[in-house]
PDB file of C-alpha atoms in Angstrom:
ATOM      1  CA  UNK A1088     -11.574 -12.904  -0.085  1.00 58.00           C
ATOM      2  CA  UNK A1089     -12.849 -11.001  -3.086  1.00 52.00           C
ATOM      3  CA  UNK A1090     -13.810  -7.447  -3.956  1.00 53.00           C
ATOM      4  CA  UNK A1091     -14.740  -5.382  -6.994  1.00 53.00           C
ATOM      5  CA  UNK A1092     -15.206  -1.709  -7.872  1.00 51.00           C
ATOM      6  CA  UNK A1093     -17.741  -1.254  -5.093  1.00 52.00           C
ATOM      7  CA  UNK A1094     -17.930  -0.817  -1.328  1.00 53.00           C
ATOM      8  CA  UNK A1095     -18.501  -4.544  -0.767  1.00 55.00           C
ATOM      9  CA  UNK A1096     -16.172  -7.409  -0.021  1.00 55.00           C
ATOM     10  CA  UNK A1097     -16.979 -11.091   0.299  1.00 52.00           C
ATOM     11  CA  UNK A1098     -15.427 -13.602   2.672  1.00 51.00           C
ATOM     12  CA  UNK A1099     -15.867 -17.310   3.234  1.00 49.00           C
ATOM     13  CA  UNK A1100     -16.860 -18.000   6.834  1.00 49.00           C
ATOM     14  CA  UNK A1101     -16.630 -21.456   8.349  1.00 44.00           C
ATOM     15  CA  UNK A1102     -19.786 -22.754  10.008  1.00 40.00           C
ATOM     16  CA  UNK A1103     -18.478 -26.245  10.630  1.00 40.00           C
ATOM     17  CA  UNK A1104     -19.419 -26.033  14.300  1.00 41.00           C
ATOM     18  CA  UNK A1105     -23.076 -25.807  13.303  1.00 42.00           C
ATOM     19  CA  UNK A1106     -22.785 -28.631  10.797  1.00 49.00           C
ATOM     20  CA  UNK A1107     -23.559 -26.403   7.798  1.00 54.00           C
ATOM     21  CA  UNK A1108     -20.079 -26.250   6.227  1.00 55.00           C
ATOM     22  CA  UNK A1109     -18.923 -22.902   4.793  1.00 68.00           C
ATOM     23  CA  UNK A1110     -20.849 -19.885   3.608  1.00 66.00           C
ATOM     24  CA  UNK A1111     -20.003 -16.667   1.788  1.00 75.00           C
ATOM     25  CA  UNK A1112     -20.547 -13.459   3.745  1.00 74.00           C
ATOM     26  CA  UNK A1113     -20.971 -10.221   1.791  1.00 80.00           C
ATOM     27  CA  UNK A1114     -20.286  -7.003   3.699  1.00 79.00           C
ATOM     28  CA  UNK A1115     -20.980  -3.387   2.803  1.00 83.00           C
ATOM     29  CA  UNK A1116     -17.641  -2.447   4.313  1.00 84.00           C
ATOM     30  CA  UNK A1117     -16.962   1.108   3.073  1.00 89.00           C
ATOM     31  CA  UNK A1118     -18.877   4.108   1.753  1.00 87.00           C
ATOM     32  CA  UNK A1119     -16.646   4.427  -1.344  1.00 88.00           C
ATOM     33  CA  UNK A1120     -14.916   2.083  -3.797  1.00 89.00           C
ATOM     34  CA  UNK A1121     -12.915  -0.607  -2.019  1.00 89.00           C
ATOM     35  CA  UNK A1122      -9.399  -0.665  -3.505  1.00 92.00           C
ATOM     36  CA  UNK A1123      -7.471  -3.175  -1.402  1.00 92.00           C
ATOM     37  CA  UNK A1124      -8.183  -6.106   0.891  1.00 89.00           C
ATOM     38  CA  UNK A1125      -6.064  -8.884   2.391  1.00 90.00           C
ATOM     39  CA  UNK A1126      -5.653 -11.294   5.263  1.00 87.00           C
ATOM     40  CA  UNK A1127      -3.048 -10.647   7.920  1.00 86.00           C
ATOM     41  CA  UNK A1128       0.041 -12.674   7.052  1.00 75.00           C
ATOM     42  CA  UNK A1129      -0.025 -14.755  10.204  1.00 69.00           C
ATOM     43  CA  UNK A1130      -3.706 -15.621  10.541  1.00 69.00           C
ATOM     44  CA  UNK A1131      -6.694 -16.526   8.409  1.00 75.00           C
ATOM     45  CA  UNK A1132      -9.095 -14.609  10.657  1.00 86.00           C
ATOM     46  CA  UNK A1133      -7.946 -10.981  10.559  1.00 90.00           C
ATOM     47  CA  UNK A1134      -8.821  -8.975   7.424  1.00 90.00           C
ATOM     48  CA  UNK A1135      -7.586  -5.521   6.396  1.00 93.00           C
ATOM     49  CA  UNK A1136      -9.534  -3.359   3.963  1.00 93.00           C
ATOM     50  CA  UNK A1137      -9.101   0.185   2.662  1.00 94.00           C
ATOM     51  CA  UNK A1138     -11.017   2.285   0.182  1.00 93.00           C
ATOM     52  CA  UNK A1139     -11.585   5.627  -1.490  1.00 94.00           C
ATOM     53  CA  UNK A1140     -13.153   6.837   1.765  1.00 94.00           C
ATOM     54  CA  UNK A1141      -9.594   7.108   3.139  1.00 96.00           C
ATOM     55  CA  UNK A1142     -10.249   4.751   6.065  1.00 96.00           C
ATOM     56  CA  UNK A1143      -8.282   1.610   6.932  1.00 97.00           C
ATOM     57  CA  UNK A1144     -10.465  -1.006   8.626  1.00 96.00           C
ATOM     58  CA  UNK A1145      -9.640  -4.221  10.477  1.00 95.00           C
ATOM     59  CA  UNK A1146     -12.152  -7.097  10.530  1.00 92.00           C
ATOM     60  CA  UNK A1147     -12.345 -10.427  12.335  1.00 90.00           C
ATOM     61  CA  UNK A1148     -13.682 -13.141  10.033  1.00 85.00           C
ATOM     62  CA  UNK A1149     -15.060 -15.096  13.013  1.00 84.00           C
ATOM     63  CA  UNK A1150     -17.536 -12.356  13.945  1.00 85.00           C
ATOM     64  CA  UNK A1151     -18.553 -10.916  10.565  1.00 83.00           C
ATOM     65  CA  UNK A1152     -22.198  -9.892  10.510  1.00 82.00           C
ATOM     66  CA  UNK A1153     -23.880  -9.133   7.198  1.00 79.00           C
ATOM     67  CA  UNK A1154     -26.768  -7.273   8.829  1.00 81.00           C
ATOM     68  CA  UNK A1155     -24.581  -4.997  10.954  1.00 84.00           C
ATOM     69  CA  UNK A1156     -21.011  -4.976   9.591  1.00 83.00           C
ATOM     70  CA  UNK A1157     -18.766  -3.608  12.321  1.00 90.00           C
ATOM     71  CA  UNK A1158     -14.969  -3.559  11.982  1.00 93.00           C
ATOM     72  CA  UNK A1159     -12.812  -4.454  14.945  1.00 94.00           C
ATOM     73  CA  UNK A1160     -11.010  -1.131  14.564  1.00 96.00           C
ATOM     74  CA  UNK A1161     -10.572   1.807  12.181  1.00 97.00           C
ATOM     75  CA  UNK A1162      -7.565   3.994  11.405  1.00 98.00           C
ATOM     76  CA  UNK A1163      -7.926   7.657  10.435  1.00 98.00           C
ATOM     77  CA  UNK A1164      -5.344  10.016   8.985  1.00 97.00           C
ATOM     78  CA  UNK A1165      -5.424  10.078   5.196  1.00 97.00           C
ATOM     79  CA  UNK A1166      -7.027  13.052   3.406  1.00 94.00           C
ATOM     80  CA  UNK A1167      -7.885  11.176   0.207  1.00 94.00           C
ATOM     81  CA  UNK A1168      -8.603   7.609  -0.884  1.00 95.00           C
ATOM     82  CA  UNK A1169      -6.277   4.730  -0.039  1.00 97.00           C
ATOM     83  CA  UNK A1170      -4.789   2.858  -3.005  1.00 97.00           C
ATOM     84  CA  UNK A1171      -3.088  -0.071  -1.254  1.00 97.00           C
ATOM     85  CA  UNK A1172      -2.294  -1.592   2.132  1.00 97.00           C
ATOM     86  CA  UNK A1173       0.438  -3.990   3.222  1.00 96.00           C
ATOM     87  CA  UNK A1174       0.789  -5.904   6.495  1.00 94.00           C
ATOM     88  CA  UNK A1175       4.171  -6.248   8.186  1.00 93.00           C
ATOM     89  CA  UNK A1176       3.100  -9.707   9.312  1.00 88.00           C
ATOM     90  CA  UNK A1177       3.667  -9.087  13.023  1.00 88.00           C
ATOM     91  CA  UNK A1178       0.054  -8.349  14.075  1.00 84.00           C
ATOM     92  CA  UNK A1179       1.099  -4.761  14.789  1.00 92.00           C
ATOM     93  CA  UNK A1180       2.006  -2.644  11.802  1.00 96.00           C
ATOM     94  CA  UNK A1181       0.156  -1.898   8.564  1.00 96.00           C
ATOM     95  CA  UNK A1182       1.205   0.334   5.680  1.00 97.00           C
ATOM     96  CA  UNK A1183      -1.120   2.333   3.440  1.00 98.00           C
ATOM     97  CA  UNK A1184      -0.507   4.343   0.279  1.00 98.00           C
ATOM     98  CA  UNK A1185      -2.904   7.155  -0.547  1.00 97.00           C
ATOM     99  CA  UNK A1186      -4.008   9.649  -3.174  1.00 94.00           C
ATOM    100  CA  UNK A1187      -3.176  12.372  -0.621  1.00 94.00           C
ATOM    101  CA  UNK A1188       0.457  11.750  -1.694  1.00 94.00           C
ATOM    102  CA  UNK A1189       1.528  10.026   1.527  1.00 96.00           C
ATOM    103  CA  UNK A1190       2.402   6.553   2.730  1.00 98.00           C
ATOM    104  CA  UNK A1191       1.405   6.026   6.365  1.00 98.00           C
ATOM    105  CA  UNK A1192       2.405   3.494   9.006  1.00 98.00           C
ATOM    106  CA  UNK A1193      -0.205   2.328  11.527  1.00 98.00           C
ATOM    107  CA  UNK A1194       0.050   0.527  14.854  1.00 98.00           C
ATOM    108  CA  UNK A1195      -2.932  -1.784  15.284  1.00 95.00           C
ATOM    109  CA  UNK A1196      -2.626  -1.440  19.070  1.00 96.00           C
ATOM    110  CA  UNK A1197      -3.633   2.214  18.766  1.00 97.00           C
ATOM    111  CA  UNK A1198      -6.801   2.492  16.642  1.00 97.00           C
ATOM    112  CA  UNK A1199      -8.726   5.687  16.014  1.00 97.00           C
ATOM    113  CA  UNK A1200     -11.845   6.781  17.827  1.00 96.00           C
ATOM    114  CA  UNK A1201     -15.153   6.098  16.114  1.00 94.00           C
ATOM    115  CA  UNK A1202     -16.206   9.648  17.028  1.00 94.00           C
ATOM    116  CA  UNK A1203     -13.488  10.969  14.658  1.00 95.00           C
ATOM    117  CA  UNK A1204     -14.817   8.998  11.700  1.00 95.00           C
ATOM    118  CA  UNK A1205     -17.473  11.416  10.409  1.00 95.00           C
ATOM    119  CA  UNK A1206     -15.190  14.516  10.278  1.00 94.00           C
ATOM    120  CA  UNK A1207     -12.479  12.450   8.561  1.00 95.00           C
ATOM    121  CA  UNK A1208     -14.908  11.236   5.911  1.00 94.00           C
ATOM    122  CA  UNK A1209     -15.918  14.845   5.183  1.00 93.00           C
ATOM    123  CA  UNK A1210     -12.296  15.844   4.584  1.00 93.00           C
ATOM    124  CA  UNK A1211     -11.745  12.904   2.220  1.00 94.00           C
ATOM    125  CA  UNK A1212     -14.995  13.615   0.371  1.00 92.00           C
ATOM    126  CA  UNK A1213     -13.985  17.257  -0.147  1.00 91.00           C
ATOM    127  CA  UNK A1214     -10.584  16.333  -1.545  1.00 88.00           C
ATOM    128  CA  UNK A1215     -12.098  13.634  -3.758  1.00 86.00           C
ATOM    129  CA  UNK A1216     -14.398  16.216  -5.305  1.00 82.00           C
ATOM    130  CA  UNK A1217     -11.586  18.731  -5.814  1.00 78.00           C
ATOM    131  CA  UNK A1218      -9.098  16.378  -7.488  1.00 77.00           C
ATOM    132  CA  UNK A1219      -9.574  13.171  -9.462  1.00 78.00           C
ATOM    133  CA  UNK A1220      -6.369  11.135  -9.312  1.00 76.00           C
ATOM    134  CA  UNK A1221      -7.178   9.511 -12.675  1.00 76.00           C
ATOM    135  CA  UNK A1222      -6.643  12.794 -14.509  1.00 68.00           C
ATOM    136  CA  UNK A1223      -3.399  12.681 -16.467  1.00 57.00           C
ATOM    137  CA  UNK A1224      -1.877  16.143 -16.736  1.00 54.00           C
ATOM    138  CA  UNK A1225       1.690  17.184 -17.640  1.00 43.00           C
ATOM    139  CA  UNK A1226       3.673  18.480 -14.654  1.00 52.00           C
ATOM    140  CA  UNK A1227       0.778  17.626 -12.346  1.00 53.00           C
ATOM    141  CA  UNK A1228       1.354  18.518  -8.703  1.00 58.00           C
ATOM    142  CA  UNK A1229      -1.479  16.813  -6.802  1.00 61.00           C
ATOM    143  CA  UNK A1230      -0.152  18.157  -3.492  1.00 59.00           C
ATOM    144  CA  UNK A1231      -1.440  21.598  -4.475  1.00 60.00           C
ATOM    145  CA  UNK A1232      -4.922  20.244  -5.227  1.00 63.00           C
ATOM    146  CA  UNK A1233      -5.610  18.968  -1.707  1.00 74.00           C
ATOM    147  CA  UNK A1234      -7.156  20.962   1.115  1.00 70.00           C
ATOM    148  CA  UNK A1235      -5.515  20.891   4.527  1.00 71.00           C
ATOM    149  CA  UNK A1236      -7.715  20.931   7.623  1.00 75.00           C
ATOM    150  CA  UNK A1237      -5.619  21.569  10.781  1.00 75.00           C
ATOM    151  CA  UNK A1238      -8.276  19.813  12.856  1.00 80.00           C
ATOM    152  CA  UNK A1239      -8.092  16.635  10.790  1.00 87.00           C
ATOM    153  CA  UNK A1240      -7.120  13.696  13.007  1.00 94.00           C
ATOM    154  CA  UNK A1241      -4.046  11.677  12.038  1.00 96.00           C
ATOM    155  CA  UNK A1242      -3.463   8.597  14.193  1.00 97.00           C
ATOM    156  CA  UNK A1243      -0.661   7.139  12.079  1.00 98.00           C
ATOM    157  CA  UNK A1244       2.727   6.623  13.714  1.00 97.00           C
ATOM    158  CA  UNK A1245       4.821   7.619  10.676  1.00 98.00           C
ATOM    159  CA  UNK A1246       4.275   9.417   7.353  1.00 98.00           C
ATOM    160  CA  UNK A1247       6.427   9.059   4.242  1.00 98.00           C
ATOM    161  CA  UNK A1248       6.311  11.644   1.450  1.00 96.00           C
ATOM    162  CA  UNK A1249       8.008  12.578  -1.825  1.00 95.00           C
ATOM    163  CA  UNK A1250       6.387  10.267  -4.354  1.00 95.00           C
ATOM    164  CA  UNK A1251       3.379  11.083  -6.529  1.00 94.00           C
ATOM    165  CA  UNK A1252       0.149   9.077  -6.600  1.00 94.00           C
ATOM    166  CA  UNK A1253      -2.033   9.626  -9.650  1.00 92.00           C
ATOM    167  CA  UNK A1254      -3.400   7.788 -12.701  1.00 92.00           C
ATOM    168  CA  UNK A1255      -3.255   4.305 -11.073  1.00 94.00           C
ATOM    169  CA  UNK A1256      -3.641   2.572  -7.701  1.00 95.00           C
ATOM    170  CA  UNK A1257       0.056   2.638  -6.838  1.00 97.00           C
ATOM    171  CA  UNK A1258       1.452   0.110  -4.366  1.00 97.00           C
ATOM    172  CA  UNK A1259       3.679   0.656  -1.320  1.00 98.00           C
ATOM    173  CA  UNK A1260       5.165  -2.192   0.696  1.00 98.00           C
ATOM    174  CA  UNK A1261       7.411  -3.215   3.569  1.00 97.00           C
ATOM    175  CA  UNK A1262      10.829  -4.463   2.530  1.00 96.00           C
ATOM    176  CA  UNK A1263      11.412  -8.213   3.156  1.00 95.00           C
ATOM    177  CA  UNK A1264      12.744  -9.518   6.461  1.00 91.00           C
ATOM    178  CA  UNK A1265      15.602 -11.711   5.184  1.00 89.00           C
ATOM    179  CA  UNK A1266      17.372  -9.316   2.838  1.00 84.00           C
ATOM    180  CA  UNK A1267      16.621  -6.021   4.629  1.00 89.00           C
ATOM    181  CA  UNK A1268      15.273  -6.887   8.113  1.00 89.00           C
ATOM    182  CA  UNK A1269      12.115  -4.974   7.109  1.00 93.00           C
ATOM    183  CA  UNK A1270      13.945  -1.709   7.762  1.00 94.00           C
ATOM    184  CA  UNK A1271      12.497   0.067   4.740  1.00 96.00           C
ATOM    185  CA  UNK A1272       9.283   1.136   3.068  1.00 97.00           C
ATOM    186  CA  UNK A1273       9.220   1.365  -0.732  1.00 98.00           C
ATOM    187  CA  UNK A1274       6.743   2.520  -3.350  1.00 98.00           C
ATOM    188  CA  UNK A1275       6.223   3.262  -6.995  1.00 97.00           C
ATOM    189  CA  UNK A1276       5.351   6.730  -8.237  1.00 96.00           C
ATOM    190  CA  UNK A1277       3.438   8.418 -11.050  1.00 94.00           C
ATOM    191  CA  UNK A1278       6.743  10.083 -11.977  1.00 93.00           C
ATOM    192  CA  UNK A1279       8.105   6.697 -13.098  1.00 94.00           C
ATOM    193  CA  UNK A1280      10.389   6.367 -10.086  1.00 94.00           C
ATOM    194  CA  UNK A1281      11.061   3.978  -7.223  1.00 95.00           C
ATOM    195  CA  UNK A1282      11.108   5.514  -3.727  1.00 96.00           C
ATOM    196  CA  UNK A1283      12.594   3.996  -0.562  1.00 96.00           C
ATOM    197  CA  UNK A1284      12.277   5.367   2.988  1.00 96.00           C
ATOM    198  CA  UNK A1285      13.727   4.387   6.329  1.00 95.00           C
ATOM    199  CA  UNK A1286      10.961   2.787   8.406  1.00 96.00           C
ATOM    200  CA  UNK A1287      12.066   4.248  11.744  1.00 94.00           C
ATOM    201  CA  UNK A1288      13.007   7.805  10.802  1.00 95.00           C
ATOM    202  CA  UNK A1289      10.654   8.296   7.862  1.00 96.00           C
ATOM    203  CA  UNK A1290      13.513   9.805   5.858  1.00 95.00           C
ATOM    204  CA  UNK A1291      13.862   9.147   2.144  1.00 95.00           C
ATOM    205  CA  UNK A1292      16.976   7.055   1.504  1.00 93.00           C
ATOM    206  CA  UNK A1293      16.683   6.492  -2.245  1.00 92.00           C
ATOM    207  CA  UNK A1294      14.778   7.563  -5.338  1.00 92.00           C
ATOM    208  CA  UNK A1295      15.582   6.415  -8.842  1.00 91.00           C
ATOM    209  CA  UNK A1296      16.368   9.024 -11.451  1.00 88.00           C
ATOM    210  CA  UNK A1297      13.353  10.175 -13.515  1.00 87.00           C
ATOM    211  CA  UNK A1298      13.275   8.461 -16.880  1.00 86.00           C
ATOM    212  CA  UNK A1299      16.141   6.106 -16.063  1.00 83.00           C
ATOM    213  CA  UNK A1300      14.041   2.972 -15.563  1.00 83.00           C
ATOM    214  CA  UNK A1301      10.578   3.958 -16.755  1.00 91.00           C
ATOM    215  CA  UNK A1302       8.851   6.626 -18.833  1.00 91.00           C
ATOM    216  CA  UNK A1303       5.446   6.287 -17.174  1.00 93.00           C
ATOM    217  CA  UNK A1304       3.759   5.458 -13.860  1.00 95.00           C
ATOM    218  CA  UNK A1305       5.417   2.782 -11.717  1.00 96.00           C
ATOM    219  CA  UNK A1306       2.337   1.006 -10.379  1.00 96.00           C
ATOM    220  CA  UNK A1307       3.804  -1.973  -8.529  1.00 97.00           C
ATOM    221  CA  UNK A1308       7.075  -2.864  -6.840  1.00 97.00           C
ATOM    222  CA  UNK A1309       8.533  -6.106  -5.491  1.00 97.00           C
ATOM    223  CA  UNK A1310      11.677  -6.470  -3.362  1.00 96.00           C
ATOM    224  CA  UNK A1311      13.346  -9.860  -3.809  1.00 94.00           C
ATOM    225  CA  UNK A1312      13.119 -11.813  -0.518  1.00 94.00           C
ATOM    226  CA  UNK A1313      16.736 -13.009  -0.682  1.00 92.00           C
ATOM    227  CA  UNK A1314      18.681 -11.251  -3.434  1.00 90.00           C
ATOM    228  CA  UNK A1315      19.659  -7.534  -3.633  1.00 88.00           C
ATOM    229  CA  UNK A1316      17.187  -6.467  -6.294  1.00 90.00           C
ATOM    230  CA  UNK A1317      13.847  -4.666  -6.556  1.00 93.00           C
ATOM    231  CA  UNK A1318      11.541  -5.169  -9.527  1.00 94.00           C
ATOM    232  CA  UNK A1319       9.248  -2.423 -10.792  1.00 95.00           C
ATOM    233  CA  UNK A1320       6.387  -2.585 -13.289  1.00 95.00           C
ATOM    234  CA  UNK A1321       5.212   0.434 -15.231  1.00 95.00           C
ATOM    235  CA  UNK A1322       2.344   1.593 -17.396  1.00 94.00           C
ATOM    236  CA  UNK A1323       4.926   2.121 -20.146  1.00 92.00           C
ATOM    237  CA  UNK A1324       4.809  -1.664 -20.624  1.00 92.00           C
ATOM    238  CA  UNK A1325       8.247  -2.400 -19.159  1.00 93.00           C
ATOM    239  CA  UNK A1326       9.593  -4.182 -16.098  1.00 93.00           C
ATOM    240  CA  UNK A1327      12.662  -2.669 -14.461  1.00 92.00           C
ATOM    241  CA  UNK A1328      15.214  -3.893 -11.949  1.00 91.00           C
ATOM    242  CA  UNK A1329      16.983  -1.890  -9.253  1.00 89.00           C
ATOM    243  CA  UNK A1330      20.096  -3.669  -8.035  1.00 85.00           C
ATOM    244  CA  UNK A1331      21.865  -2.617  -4.859  1.00 79.00           C
ATOM    245  CA  UNK A1332      24.943  -3.574  -2.886  1.00 68.00           C
ATOM    246  CA  UNK A1333      25.132  -2.689   0.805  1.00 50.00           C
ATOM    247  CA  UNK A1334      23.720   0.841   1.125  1.00 42.00           C
ATOM    248  CA  UNK A1335      24.398   1.733  -2.496  1.00 46.00           C
ATOM    249  CA  UNK A1336      21.538   1.466  -4.971  1.00 49.00           C
ATOM    250  CA  UNK A1337      21.940   1.557  -8.727  1.00 48.00           C
ATOM    251  CA  UNK A1338      18.969   1.734 -11.078  1.00 48.00           C
ATOM    252  CA  UNK A1339      18.835   0.504 -14.648  1.00 49.00           C
ATOM    253  CA  UNK A1340      16.419  -1.269 -16.933  1.00 49.00           C
ATOM    254  CA  UNK A1341      15.822  -4.988 -16.592  1.00 47.00           C
ATOM    255  CA  UNK A1342      17.692  -5.976 -19.758  1.00 47.00           C
ATOM    256  CA  UNK A1343      20.996  -4.697 -18.364  1.00 46.00           C
ATOM    257  CA  UNK A1344      20.664  -7.131 -15.465  1.00 43.00           C
ATOM    258  CA  UNK A1345      20.036 -10.239 -17.556  1.00 43.00           C
ATOM    259  CA  UNK A1346      23.430 -11.722 -16.663  1.00 44.00           C
ATOM    260  CA  UNK A1347      22.760 -11.102 -12.971  1.00 41.00           C
ATOM    261  CA  UNK A1348      19.323 -12.677 -13.298  1.00 38.00           C
ATOM    262  CA  UNK A1349      20.675 -15.743 -15.112  1.00 40.00           C
ATOM    263  CA  UNK A1350      23.166 -16.329 -12.306  1.00 40.00           C
ATOM    264  CA  UNK A1351      20.887 -15.817  -9.321  1.00 37.00           C
ATOM    265  CA  UNK A1352      17.373 -16.614 -10.546  1.00 31.00           C
ATOM    266  CA  UNK A1353      15.778 -19.641 -12.137  1.00 29.00           C
ATOM    267  CA  UNK A1354      14.923 -19.366 -15.815  1.00 25.00           C
ATOM    268  CA  UNK A1355      11.308 -18.355 -16.288  1.00 25.00           C
ATOM    269  CA  UNK A1356      11.072 -16.276 -13.107  1.00 29.00           C
ATOM    270  CA  UNK A1357      12.549 -13.218 -14.761  1.00 35.00           C
ATOM    271  CA  UNK A1358      10.253 -11.190 -16.988  1.00 38.00           C
ATOM    272  CA  UNK A1359      11.331  -8.741 -19.695  1.00 39.00           C
TER     273      UNK A1359
END
């Protein structure tokens, strides 16, 4: 899979059954810049894509049609562009982070109606024109820049709030299965913080203290699959580490955890 700063993504489709080998299919998948695309964790056929049009789309690589690109399903609920999506790997749940300052959880068994697509696109277009997330302003509160339409359809099954999405395409992810049983959702923030929510209740269970780990936007986050640590990368040029024991989380910069890293991680896998 590949994409660029456009509405198009490309996928390699097998045509072995026809004796012609593989070919590259290019799809005009969204009406705004495509920000994130990935395969489902458990299959090489299902593709997830999301863009600045605020729509999450699911595609089946076996039936992609360049002339008439039709997703298998769409998911409507965000009021601004989507910055990232993450699959839970169970064919059911997908997570999206958005410039509307929310992370949303979707159940692929309950897609949105195509008839709701046009009104949803109008809401996203209005908010995109009113507020550009790339604008860097002191004490920015993007929540106040967004319009709220009470008729806007939201088919997500859970919404997580509290973090700030601006300046960069900030990531949100499911926590790993081994070390946390995928019970949490976590994300970076333009405030330089790490946020963690309970997957079932939607409640915030942790946020790092402002300025403790990073002085600028936390763009990406990575929860160690086996050890009790979460890495964060920031636009301030630093990588931080949040170490936790049981339900207690303690945040500090990466250098303070060098001894811990030396003991539990192979040399060369730990970046400073």
